[in-house]
Short mmCIF file of N, CA and C in Angstrom, two decimals:
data_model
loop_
_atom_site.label_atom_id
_atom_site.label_comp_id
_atom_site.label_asym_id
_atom_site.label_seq_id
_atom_site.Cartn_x
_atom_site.Cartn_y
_atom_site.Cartn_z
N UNK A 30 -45.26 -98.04 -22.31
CA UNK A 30 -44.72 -98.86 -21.24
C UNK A 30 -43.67 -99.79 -21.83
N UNK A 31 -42.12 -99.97 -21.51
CA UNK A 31 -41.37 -100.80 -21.93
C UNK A 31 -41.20 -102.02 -20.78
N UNK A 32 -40.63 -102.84 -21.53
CA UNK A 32 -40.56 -104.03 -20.21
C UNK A 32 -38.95 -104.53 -21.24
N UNK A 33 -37.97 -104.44 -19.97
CA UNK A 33 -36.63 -104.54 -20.27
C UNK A 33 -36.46 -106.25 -20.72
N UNK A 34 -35.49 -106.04 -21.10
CA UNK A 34 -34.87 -107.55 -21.26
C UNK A 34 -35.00 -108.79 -20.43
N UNK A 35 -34.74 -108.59 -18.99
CA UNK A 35 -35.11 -109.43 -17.61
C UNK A 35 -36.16 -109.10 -16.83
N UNK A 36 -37.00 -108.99 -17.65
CA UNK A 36 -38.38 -108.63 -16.98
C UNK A 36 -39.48 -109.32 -18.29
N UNK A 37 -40.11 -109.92 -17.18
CA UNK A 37 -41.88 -109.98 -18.10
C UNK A 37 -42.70 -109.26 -17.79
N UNK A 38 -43.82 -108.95 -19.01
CA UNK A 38 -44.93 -108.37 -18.69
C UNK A 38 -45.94 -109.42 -17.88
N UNK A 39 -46.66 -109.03 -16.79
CA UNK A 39 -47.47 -109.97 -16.09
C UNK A 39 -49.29 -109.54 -16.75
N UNK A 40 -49.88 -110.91 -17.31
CA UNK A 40 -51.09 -110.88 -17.78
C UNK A 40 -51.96 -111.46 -16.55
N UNK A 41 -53.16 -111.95 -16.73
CA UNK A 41 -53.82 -112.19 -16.26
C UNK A 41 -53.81 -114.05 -16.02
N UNK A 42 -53.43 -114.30 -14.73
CA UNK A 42 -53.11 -115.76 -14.61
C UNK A 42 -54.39 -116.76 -15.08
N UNK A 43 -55.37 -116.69 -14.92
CA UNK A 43 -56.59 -117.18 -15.42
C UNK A 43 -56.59 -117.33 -16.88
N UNK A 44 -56.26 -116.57 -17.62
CA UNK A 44 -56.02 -116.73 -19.08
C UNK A 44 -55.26 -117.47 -19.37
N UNK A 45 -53.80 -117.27 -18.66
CA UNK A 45 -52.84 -118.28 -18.56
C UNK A 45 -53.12 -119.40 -18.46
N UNK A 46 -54.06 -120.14 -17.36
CA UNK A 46 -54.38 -121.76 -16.98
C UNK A 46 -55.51 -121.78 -17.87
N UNK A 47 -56.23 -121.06 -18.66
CA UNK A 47 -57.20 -121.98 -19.62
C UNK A 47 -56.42 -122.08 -20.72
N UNK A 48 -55.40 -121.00 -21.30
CA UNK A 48 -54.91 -121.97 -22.26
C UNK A 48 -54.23 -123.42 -22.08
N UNK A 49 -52.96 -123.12 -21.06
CA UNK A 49 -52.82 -123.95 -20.52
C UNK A 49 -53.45 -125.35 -20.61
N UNK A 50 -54.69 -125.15 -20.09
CA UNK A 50 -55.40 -126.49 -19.94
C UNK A 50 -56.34 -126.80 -21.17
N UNK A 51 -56.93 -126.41 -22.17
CA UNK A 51 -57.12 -125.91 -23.49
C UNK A 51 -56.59 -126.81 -24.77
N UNK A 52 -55.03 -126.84 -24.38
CA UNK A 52 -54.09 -126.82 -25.10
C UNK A 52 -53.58 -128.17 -24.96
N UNK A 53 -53.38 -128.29 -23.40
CA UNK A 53 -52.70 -129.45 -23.38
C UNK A 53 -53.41 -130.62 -22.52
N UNK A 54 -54.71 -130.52 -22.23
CA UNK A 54 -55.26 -131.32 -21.75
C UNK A 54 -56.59 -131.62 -22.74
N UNK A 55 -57.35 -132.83 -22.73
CA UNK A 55 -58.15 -133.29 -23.49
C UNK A 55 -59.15 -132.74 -23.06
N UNK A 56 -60.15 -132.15 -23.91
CA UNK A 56 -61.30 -131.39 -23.58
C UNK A 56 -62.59 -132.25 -23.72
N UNK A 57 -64.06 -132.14 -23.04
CA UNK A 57 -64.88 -132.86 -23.57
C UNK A 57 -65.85 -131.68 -24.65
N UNK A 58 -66.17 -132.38 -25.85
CA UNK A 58 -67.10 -131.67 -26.64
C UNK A 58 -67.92 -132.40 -26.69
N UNK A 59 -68.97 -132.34 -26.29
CA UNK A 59 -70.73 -133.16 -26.60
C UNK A 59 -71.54 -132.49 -27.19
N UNK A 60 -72.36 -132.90 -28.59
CA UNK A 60 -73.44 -131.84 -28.60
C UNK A 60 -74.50 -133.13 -28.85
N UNK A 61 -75.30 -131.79 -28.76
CA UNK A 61 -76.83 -132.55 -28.52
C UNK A 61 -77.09 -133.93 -28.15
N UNK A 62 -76.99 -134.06 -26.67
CA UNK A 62 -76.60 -134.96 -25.98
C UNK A 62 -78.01 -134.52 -24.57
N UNK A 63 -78.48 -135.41 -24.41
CA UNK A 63 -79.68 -135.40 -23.24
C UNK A 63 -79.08 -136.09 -21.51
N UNK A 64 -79.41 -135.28 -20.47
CA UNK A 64 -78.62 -135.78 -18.94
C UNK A 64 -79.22 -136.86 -18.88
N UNK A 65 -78.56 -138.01 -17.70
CA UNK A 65 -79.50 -139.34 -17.61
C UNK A 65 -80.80 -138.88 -16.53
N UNK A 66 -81.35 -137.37 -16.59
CA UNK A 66 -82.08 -137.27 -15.36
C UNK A 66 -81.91 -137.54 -14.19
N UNK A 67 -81.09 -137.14 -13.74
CA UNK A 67 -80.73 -137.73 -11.81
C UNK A 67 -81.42 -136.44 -11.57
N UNK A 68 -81.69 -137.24 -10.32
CA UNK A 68 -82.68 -136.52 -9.23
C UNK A 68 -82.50 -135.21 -8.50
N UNK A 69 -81.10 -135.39 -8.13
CA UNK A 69 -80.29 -134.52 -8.02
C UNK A 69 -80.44 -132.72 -8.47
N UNK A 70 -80.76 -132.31 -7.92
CA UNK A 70 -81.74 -130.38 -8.52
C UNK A 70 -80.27 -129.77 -9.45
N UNK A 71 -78.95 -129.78 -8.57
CA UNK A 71 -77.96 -129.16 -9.39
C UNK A 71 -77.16 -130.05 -10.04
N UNK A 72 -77.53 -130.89 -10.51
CA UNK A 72 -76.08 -132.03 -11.20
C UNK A 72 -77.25 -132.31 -12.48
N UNK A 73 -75.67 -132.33 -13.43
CA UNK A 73 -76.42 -132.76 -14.95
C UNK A 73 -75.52 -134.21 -15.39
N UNK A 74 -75.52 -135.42 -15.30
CA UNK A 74 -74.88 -136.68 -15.53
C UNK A 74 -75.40 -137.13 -17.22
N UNK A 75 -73.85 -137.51 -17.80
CA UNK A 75 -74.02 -137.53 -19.10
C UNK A 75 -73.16 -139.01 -18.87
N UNK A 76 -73.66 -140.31 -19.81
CA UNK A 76 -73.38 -141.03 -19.90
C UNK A 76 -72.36 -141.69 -20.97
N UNK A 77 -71.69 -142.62 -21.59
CA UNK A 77 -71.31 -143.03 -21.89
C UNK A 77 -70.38 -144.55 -21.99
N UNK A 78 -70.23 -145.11 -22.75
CA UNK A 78 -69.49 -146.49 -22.42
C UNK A 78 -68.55 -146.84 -21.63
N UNK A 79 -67.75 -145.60 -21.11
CA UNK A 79 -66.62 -145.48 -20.70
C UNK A 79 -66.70 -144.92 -19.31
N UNK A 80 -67.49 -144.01 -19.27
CA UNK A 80 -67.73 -142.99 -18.13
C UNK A 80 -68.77 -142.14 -17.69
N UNK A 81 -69.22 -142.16 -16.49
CA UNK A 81 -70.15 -140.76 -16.29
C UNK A 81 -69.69 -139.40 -16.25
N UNK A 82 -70.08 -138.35 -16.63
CA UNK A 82 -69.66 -137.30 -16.72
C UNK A 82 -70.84 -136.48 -16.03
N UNK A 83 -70.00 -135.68 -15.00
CA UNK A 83 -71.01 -134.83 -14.34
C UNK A 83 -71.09 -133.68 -14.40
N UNK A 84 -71.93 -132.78 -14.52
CA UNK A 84 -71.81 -130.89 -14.25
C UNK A 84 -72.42 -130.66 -13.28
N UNK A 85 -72.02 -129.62 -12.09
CA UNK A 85 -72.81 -129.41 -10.76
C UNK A 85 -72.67 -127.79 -11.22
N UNK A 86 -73.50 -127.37 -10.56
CA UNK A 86 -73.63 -126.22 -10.59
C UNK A 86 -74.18 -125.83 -8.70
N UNK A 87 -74.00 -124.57 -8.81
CA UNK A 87 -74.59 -124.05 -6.94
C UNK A 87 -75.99 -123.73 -7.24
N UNK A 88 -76.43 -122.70 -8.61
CA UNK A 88 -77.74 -122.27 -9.11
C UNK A 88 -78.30 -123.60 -9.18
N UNK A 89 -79.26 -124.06 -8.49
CA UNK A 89 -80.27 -124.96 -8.60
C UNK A 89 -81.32 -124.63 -9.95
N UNK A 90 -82.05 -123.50 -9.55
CA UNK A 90 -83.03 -123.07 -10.40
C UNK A 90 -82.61 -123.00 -12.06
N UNK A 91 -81.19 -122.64 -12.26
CA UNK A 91 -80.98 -122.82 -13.99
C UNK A 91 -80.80 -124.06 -14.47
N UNK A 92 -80.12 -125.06 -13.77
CA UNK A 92 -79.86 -126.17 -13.59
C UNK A 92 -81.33 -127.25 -13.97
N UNK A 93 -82.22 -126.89 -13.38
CA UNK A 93 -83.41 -127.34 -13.69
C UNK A 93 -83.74 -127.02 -14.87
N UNK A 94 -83.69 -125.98 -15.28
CA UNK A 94 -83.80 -125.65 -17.07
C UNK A 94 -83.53 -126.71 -17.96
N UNK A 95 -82.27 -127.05 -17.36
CA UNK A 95 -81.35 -128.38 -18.65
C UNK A 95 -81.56 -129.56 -18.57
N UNK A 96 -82.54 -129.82 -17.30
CA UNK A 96 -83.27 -131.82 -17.57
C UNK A 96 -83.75 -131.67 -18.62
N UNK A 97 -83.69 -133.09 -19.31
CA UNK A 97 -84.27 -133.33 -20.15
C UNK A 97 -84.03 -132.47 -21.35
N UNK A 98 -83.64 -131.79 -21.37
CA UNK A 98 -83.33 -131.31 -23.14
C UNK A 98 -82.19 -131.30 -23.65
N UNK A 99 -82.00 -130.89 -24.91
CA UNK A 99 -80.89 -131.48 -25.41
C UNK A 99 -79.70 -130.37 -25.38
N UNK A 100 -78.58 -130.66 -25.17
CA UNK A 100 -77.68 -130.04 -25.02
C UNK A 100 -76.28 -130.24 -25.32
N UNK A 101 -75.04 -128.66 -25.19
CA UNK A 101 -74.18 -128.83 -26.07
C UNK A 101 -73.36 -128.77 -24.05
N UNK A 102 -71.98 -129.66 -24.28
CA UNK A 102 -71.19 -129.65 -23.46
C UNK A 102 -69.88 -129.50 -24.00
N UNK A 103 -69.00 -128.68 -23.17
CA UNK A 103 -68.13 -128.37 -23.49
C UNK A 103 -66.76 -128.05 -21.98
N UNK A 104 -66.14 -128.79 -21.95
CA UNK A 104 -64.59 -128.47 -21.04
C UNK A 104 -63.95 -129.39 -20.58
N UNK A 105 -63.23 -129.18 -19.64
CA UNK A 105 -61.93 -130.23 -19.14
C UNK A 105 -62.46 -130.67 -18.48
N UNK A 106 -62.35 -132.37 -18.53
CA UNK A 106 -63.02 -132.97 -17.49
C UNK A 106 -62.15 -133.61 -16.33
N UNK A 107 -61.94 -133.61 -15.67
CA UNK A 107 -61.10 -134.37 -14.33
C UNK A 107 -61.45 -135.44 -14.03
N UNK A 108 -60.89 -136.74 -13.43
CA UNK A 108 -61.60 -137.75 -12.58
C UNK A 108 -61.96 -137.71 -11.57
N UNK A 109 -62.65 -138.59 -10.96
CA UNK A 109 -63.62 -138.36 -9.93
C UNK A 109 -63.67 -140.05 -9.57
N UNK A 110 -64.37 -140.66 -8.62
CA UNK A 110 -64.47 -141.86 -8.41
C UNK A 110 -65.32 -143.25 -8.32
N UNK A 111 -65.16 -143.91 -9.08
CA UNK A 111 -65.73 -145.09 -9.59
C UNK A 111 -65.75 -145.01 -11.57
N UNK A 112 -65.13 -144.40 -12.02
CA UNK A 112 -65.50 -144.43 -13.47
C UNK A 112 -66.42 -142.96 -13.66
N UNK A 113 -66.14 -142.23 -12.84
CA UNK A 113 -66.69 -140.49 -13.06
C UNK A 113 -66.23 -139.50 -13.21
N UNK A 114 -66.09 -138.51 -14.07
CA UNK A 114 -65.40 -137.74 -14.23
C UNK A 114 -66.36 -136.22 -14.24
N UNK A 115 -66.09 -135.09 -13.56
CA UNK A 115 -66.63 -134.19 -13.44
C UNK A 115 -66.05 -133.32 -14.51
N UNK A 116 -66.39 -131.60 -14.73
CA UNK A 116 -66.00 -131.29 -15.75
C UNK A 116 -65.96 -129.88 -15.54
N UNK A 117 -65.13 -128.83 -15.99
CA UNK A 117 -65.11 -127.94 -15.91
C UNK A 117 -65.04 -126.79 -17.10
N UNK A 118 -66.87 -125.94 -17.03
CA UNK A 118 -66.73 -126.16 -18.48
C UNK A 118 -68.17 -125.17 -18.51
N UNK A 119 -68.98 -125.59 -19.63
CA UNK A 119 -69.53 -124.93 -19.94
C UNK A 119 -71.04 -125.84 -20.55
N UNK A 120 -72.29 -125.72 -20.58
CA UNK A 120 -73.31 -126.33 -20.53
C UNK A 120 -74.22 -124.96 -21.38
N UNK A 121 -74.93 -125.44 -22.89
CA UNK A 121 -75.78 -124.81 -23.42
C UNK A 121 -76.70 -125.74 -24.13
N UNK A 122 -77.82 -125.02 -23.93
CA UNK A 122 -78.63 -125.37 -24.63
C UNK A 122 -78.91 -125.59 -26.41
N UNK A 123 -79.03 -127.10 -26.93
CA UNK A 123 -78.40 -127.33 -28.15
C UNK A 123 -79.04 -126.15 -29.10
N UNK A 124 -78.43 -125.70 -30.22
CA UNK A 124 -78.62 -124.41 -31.02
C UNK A 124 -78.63 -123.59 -30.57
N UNK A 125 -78.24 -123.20 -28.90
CA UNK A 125 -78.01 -122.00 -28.24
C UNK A 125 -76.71 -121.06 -28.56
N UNK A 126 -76.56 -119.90 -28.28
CA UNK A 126 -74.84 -119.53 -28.71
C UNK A 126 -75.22 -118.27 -27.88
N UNK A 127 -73.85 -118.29 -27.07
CA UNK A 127 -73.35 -117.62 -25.69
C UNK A 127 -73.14 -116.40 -26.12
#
């Protein structure tokens, strides 16, 4: 397959916006880090001096897995309102590997 001079090859746009965002936006890395327990069945809230940080998920039932234990966080976090920032990303269990 050639692709001429005034032409691009088209990849996969999704690959595109995580480097993208990867690259040039600040990522959160947490490890072994415990939620503040909210009540909440799908939200995991991680604290800090600065900010709350939230993970929601739709799966309730896996979500419940990750109260209370310790865990690795990982992605872009966005703001949100009052000093909260949600995150888009990825949630394992600490010494776990995907």
């Amino acid at each position: 397959l050639g692709v001429s001079n005034n032409a691009s090859a088209q990849g996969d746009i999704g690959i595109d916006n995580l480097r993208n965002f990867y690259t040039k936006k600040d990522f959160v890395d947490l490890k072994d880090v415990k939620d503040n327990d909210t009540p909440i069945a799908n939200q995991l809230q991680f604290s800090n001096e600065s900010y709350d940080l939230i993970s929601e998920s739709k799966d309730f039932n896996k979500f419940s897995n990750f109260k209370g234990k310790k865990l690795d966080v990982f992605g872009i976090s966005y703001n949100g309102q009052c000093n909260t920032k949600y995150i888009y990303g990825g949630v394992t269990a600490t010494n776990e590997y995907l």
